[in-house]
Tab-separated table of C-alpha atoms in Angstrom:
chain	number	residue	atom	x	y	z
A	1	VAL	CA	93.682	93.229	103.921
A	2	SER	CA	92.068	94.500	107.082
A	3	GLN	CA	93.286	96.737	109.872
A	4	SER	CA	93.094	93.786	112.273
A	5	ARG	CA	95.768	92.012	110.230
A	6	TYR	CA	98.368	94.045	112.089
A	7	GLY	CA	98.675	93.876	115.833
A	8	GLY	CA	95.329	92.155	116.228
A	9	GLU	CA	96.238	88.565	115.471
A	10	GLU	CA	97.993	86.248	117.858
A	11	GLY	CA	101.739	86.351	117.267
A	12	MET	CA	101.642	89.588	115.314
A	13	SER	CA	103.848	92.419	116.506
A	14	PRO	CA	102.515	95.930	117.043
A	15	HIS	CA	105.721	97.129	115.331
A	16	LEU	CA	106.168	97.166	111.571
A	17	ARG	CA	109.168	98.003	109.428
A	18	ALA	CA	108.507	98.433	105.697
A	19	ILE	CA	111.506	98.378	103.368
A	20	ASP	CA	111.929	99.596	99.789
A	21	PRO	CA	115.270	98.012	98.808
A	22	GLY	CA	117.455	99.369	96.036
A	23	VAL	CA	120.835	98.727	94.487
A	24	GLY	CA	123.064	101.009	96.545
A	25	TYR	CA	120.436	102.110	99.074
A	26	TYR	CA	117.335	101.150	100.964
A	27	ALA	CA	114.517	103.203	102.444
A	28	ASP	CA	112.382	102.222	105.382
A	29	ALA	CA	109.327	103.312	107.300
A	30	VAL	CA	108.672	102.213	110.882
A	31	PHE	CA	105.153	101.999	112.270
A	32	SER	CA	104.195	101.435	115.900
A	33	THR	CA	100.669	100.287	116.742
A	34	GLY	CA	99.683	101.133	113.171
A	35	ARG	CA	101.047	104.702	113.147
A	36	LEU	CA	104.027	106.056	111.185
A	37	GLU	CA	106.863	106.727	113.649
A	38	ALA	CA	110.085	106.965	111.616
A	39	VAL	CA	111.459	106.987	108.090
A	40	GLY	CA	114.988	106.473	106.871
A	41	PHE	CA	117.132	106.326	103.770
A	42	PHE	CA	120.420	104.490	103.859
A	43	GLU	CA	123.049	104.953	101.168
A	44	LEU	CA	125.219	101.909	101.023
A	45	GLY	CA	128.191	103.394	99.217
A	46	GLU	CA	130.618	102.119	96.645
A	47	LYS	CA	132.934	100.310	99.067
A	48	CYS	CA	130.999	97.063	98.606
A	49	LYS	CA	129.894	96.256	95.085
A	50	ASP	CA	127.803	93.270	96.169
A	51	ALA	CA	124.341	94.321	97.351
A	52	THR	CA	124.280	91.594	100.007
A	53	GLN	CA	127.443	92.951	101.607
A	54	ARG	CA	126.057	96.494	101.470
A	55	ILE	CA	122.916	95.444	103.351
A	56	LEU	CA	125.028	93.564	105.910
A	57	LEU	CA	127.101	96.645	106.648
A	58	THR	CA	124.153	98.974	107.129
A	59	LYS	CA	121.404	97.076	108.936
A	60	ARG	CA	119.407	99.597	110.892
A	61	PRO	CA	119.567	98.825	114.597
A	62	VAL	CA	116.085	98.397	115.978
A	63	HIS	CA	115.702	98.122	119.727
A	64	VAL	CA	112.343	96.373	119.705
A	65	LEU	CA	112.761	92.621	119.707
A	66	ASN	CA	109.521	91.676	117.987
A	67	PHE	CA	108.968	93.358	114.609
A	68	THR	CA	107.018	92.444	111.528
A	69	THR	CA	109.014	93.409	108.445
A	70	VAL	CA	107.553	93.698	104.969
A	71	ILE	CA	109.971	94.077	102.070
A	72	GLU	CA	109.168	94.990	98.484
A	73	GLU	CA	110.156	91.952	96.472
A	74	PRO	CA	112.563	92.792	93.659
A	75	TRP	CA	110.924	91.897	90.393
A	76	ILE	CA	112.117	91.919	86.800
A	77	ARG	CA	109.426	93.690	84.788
A	78	PRO	CA	109.302	92.895	81.069
A	79	GLY	CA	110.392	96.073	79.304
A	80	GLY	CA	111.430	97.669	82.613
A	81	LYS	CA	114.426	99.981	82.897
A	82	ALA	CA	116.227	97.989	85.626
A	83	ARG	CA	118.973	95.636	84.537
A	84	PRO	CA	118.191	91.974	85.353
A	85	GLU	CA	121.674	91.643	86.910
A	86	ASP	CA	120.895	94.467	89.359
A	87	ILE	CA	117.557	92.884	90.257
A	88	LYS	CA	119.302	89.564	90.920
A	89	HIS	CA	121.718	91.236	93.359
A	90	LEU	CA	118.885	93.206	94.897
A	91	TYR	CA	116.871	90.028	95.435
A	92	GLY	CA	119.860	88.437	97.184
A	93	ALA	CA	120.198	91.488	99.414
A	94	ALA	CA	116.505	91.428	100.314
A	95	ILE	CA	116.666	87.716	101.181
A	96	PHE	CA	119.803	88.265	103.247
A	97	LEU	CA	118.226	91.195	105.052
A	98	ALA	CA	115.165	89.088	105.847
A	99	SER	CA	117.221	86.132	107.042
A	100	GLY	CA	119.238	88.246	109.467
A	101	LEU	CA	116.258	89.480	111.466
A	102	PRO	CA	115.902	87.468	114.689
A	103	ASN	CA	112.442	87.567	116.277
A	104	TYR	CA	111.026	89.165	113.142
A	105	THR	CA	108.158	88.005	110.999
A	106	VAL	CA	109.110	88.771	107.392
A	107	ALA	CA	106.798	89.130	104.405
A	108	PHE	CA	107.566	90.015	100.800
A	109	VAL	CA	105.202	91.888	98.492
A	110	LYS	CA	105.544	92.403	94.754
A	111	PRO	CA	105.234	96.032	93.593
A	112	GLU	CA	102.238	95.141	91.424
A	113	LYS	CA	100.367	93.844	94.461
A	114	TRP	CA	100.753	96.868	96.712
A	115	LYS	CA	100.817	99.677	94.127
A	116	GLY	CA	99.635	98.230	90.832
A	117	ASN	CA	100.695	100.092	87.690
A	118	VAL	CA	99.602	103.546	88.817
A	119	PRO	CA	101.872	106.427	87.676
A	120	LYS	CA	104.352	107.582	90.326
A	121	LYS	CA	102.910	111.096	90.815
A	122	VAL	CA	99.401	109.706	91.258
A	123	MET	CA	100.620	106.999	93.639
A	124	ASP	CA	102.514	109.493	95.822
A	125	GLY	CA	99.317	111.519	96.289
A	126	ARG	CA	97.314	108.407	97.114
A	127	ILE	CA	99.853	107.281	99.707
A	128	ARG	CA	99.902	110.691	101.376
A	129	SER	CA	96.094	110.810	101.395
A	130	ARG	CA	96.027	107.681	103.579
A	131	LEU	CA	98.187	109.233	106.308
A	132	TYR	CA	96.706	110.799	109.421
A	133	ASN	CA	97.339	114.558	109.742
A	134	ASP	CA	100.199	114.167	112.237
A	135	GLU	CA	101.814	111.472	110.081
A	136	ASN	CA	101.513	113.667	106.997
A	137	SER	CA	103.148	116.574	108.853
A	138	PHE	CA	105.928	114.266	110.045
A	139	LEU	CA	106.536	112.911	106.524
A	140	LYS	CA	106.453	116.380	104.985
A	141	TYR	CA	109.109	117.562	107.438
A	142	GLN	CA	111.261	114.447	106.910
A	143	LEU	CA	111.183	114.940	103.144
A	144	SER	CA	111.981	118.657	103.474
A	145	VAL	CA	115.338	117.901	105.118
A	146	ARG	CA	116.365	115.199	102.616
A	147	PRO	CA	117.561	115.306	99.002
A	148	LYS	CA	114.736	114.974	96.442
A	149	ARG	CA	116.236	111.774	95.020
A	150	GLN	CA	115.359	110.012	98.308
A	151	HIS	CA	111.714	111.107	98.379
A	152	GLU	CA	110.179	108.505	96.065
A	153	HIS	CA	111.897	105.635	97.903
A	154	ILE	CA	110.828	106.855	101.347
A	155	ILE	CA	107.264	107.383	100.114
A	156	ASP	CA	107.293	103.861	98.645
A	157	ALA	CA	108.406	102.446	102.010
A	158	VAL	CA	105.533	104.329	103.680
A	159	GLY	CA	103.127	102.993	101.026
A	160	ILE	CA	104.304	99.412	101.554
A	161	GLY	CA	103.702	99.794	105.285
A	162	LEU	CA	100.264	101.350	104.792
A	163	TRP	CA	99.326	98.545	102.393
A	164	TYR	CA	100.412	95.896	104.889
A	165	LEU	CA	98.437	97.606	107.635
A	166	GLY	CA	95.308	97.603	105.496
A	167	ARG	CA	95.236	101.394	105.300
A	168	PHE	CA	95.999	101.479	101.570
A	169	ILE	CA	94.033	99.617	98.921
A	170	VAL	CA	95.159	99.685	95.289
A	171	THR	CA	92.564	100.923	92.835
A	172	GLY	CA	92.887	101.944	89.208
A	173	LYS	CA	95.654	99.490	88.265
């Protein structure tokens, strides 16, 4: 993946939204011209048990008409701790989210492709090391005003975006 993959090819948007979906939440990171501009974490509540309905009710309004969106593809890992039923609902929510994005280019990436099997603590450090100083300061502040349980999901969304931009290469799988 090269830096020119984003914003340099015909038809590619200079705006990227990376999403780490979850059952009951999703985190996102928004990049503009290859730079981290915003992060978010959206709790979807217990009112809707179906993940697809939860995503429908909480789509983040984005005022730029042409975005590229990359979404971590839900994946059932053999021996993983996630219940297959949850992953099935999560996959439906991710597909629904992607299908409801007019003027968006949507890509899916499996966790193993963008982050390999690197331990979480190591991966967090690697993701942060790929940020520019101002982006790192921005992320540090954003995490300081949010509950710790949101941190890993927001950092994953940032990592997905960095990977898509070609600023993050997985090593040491």
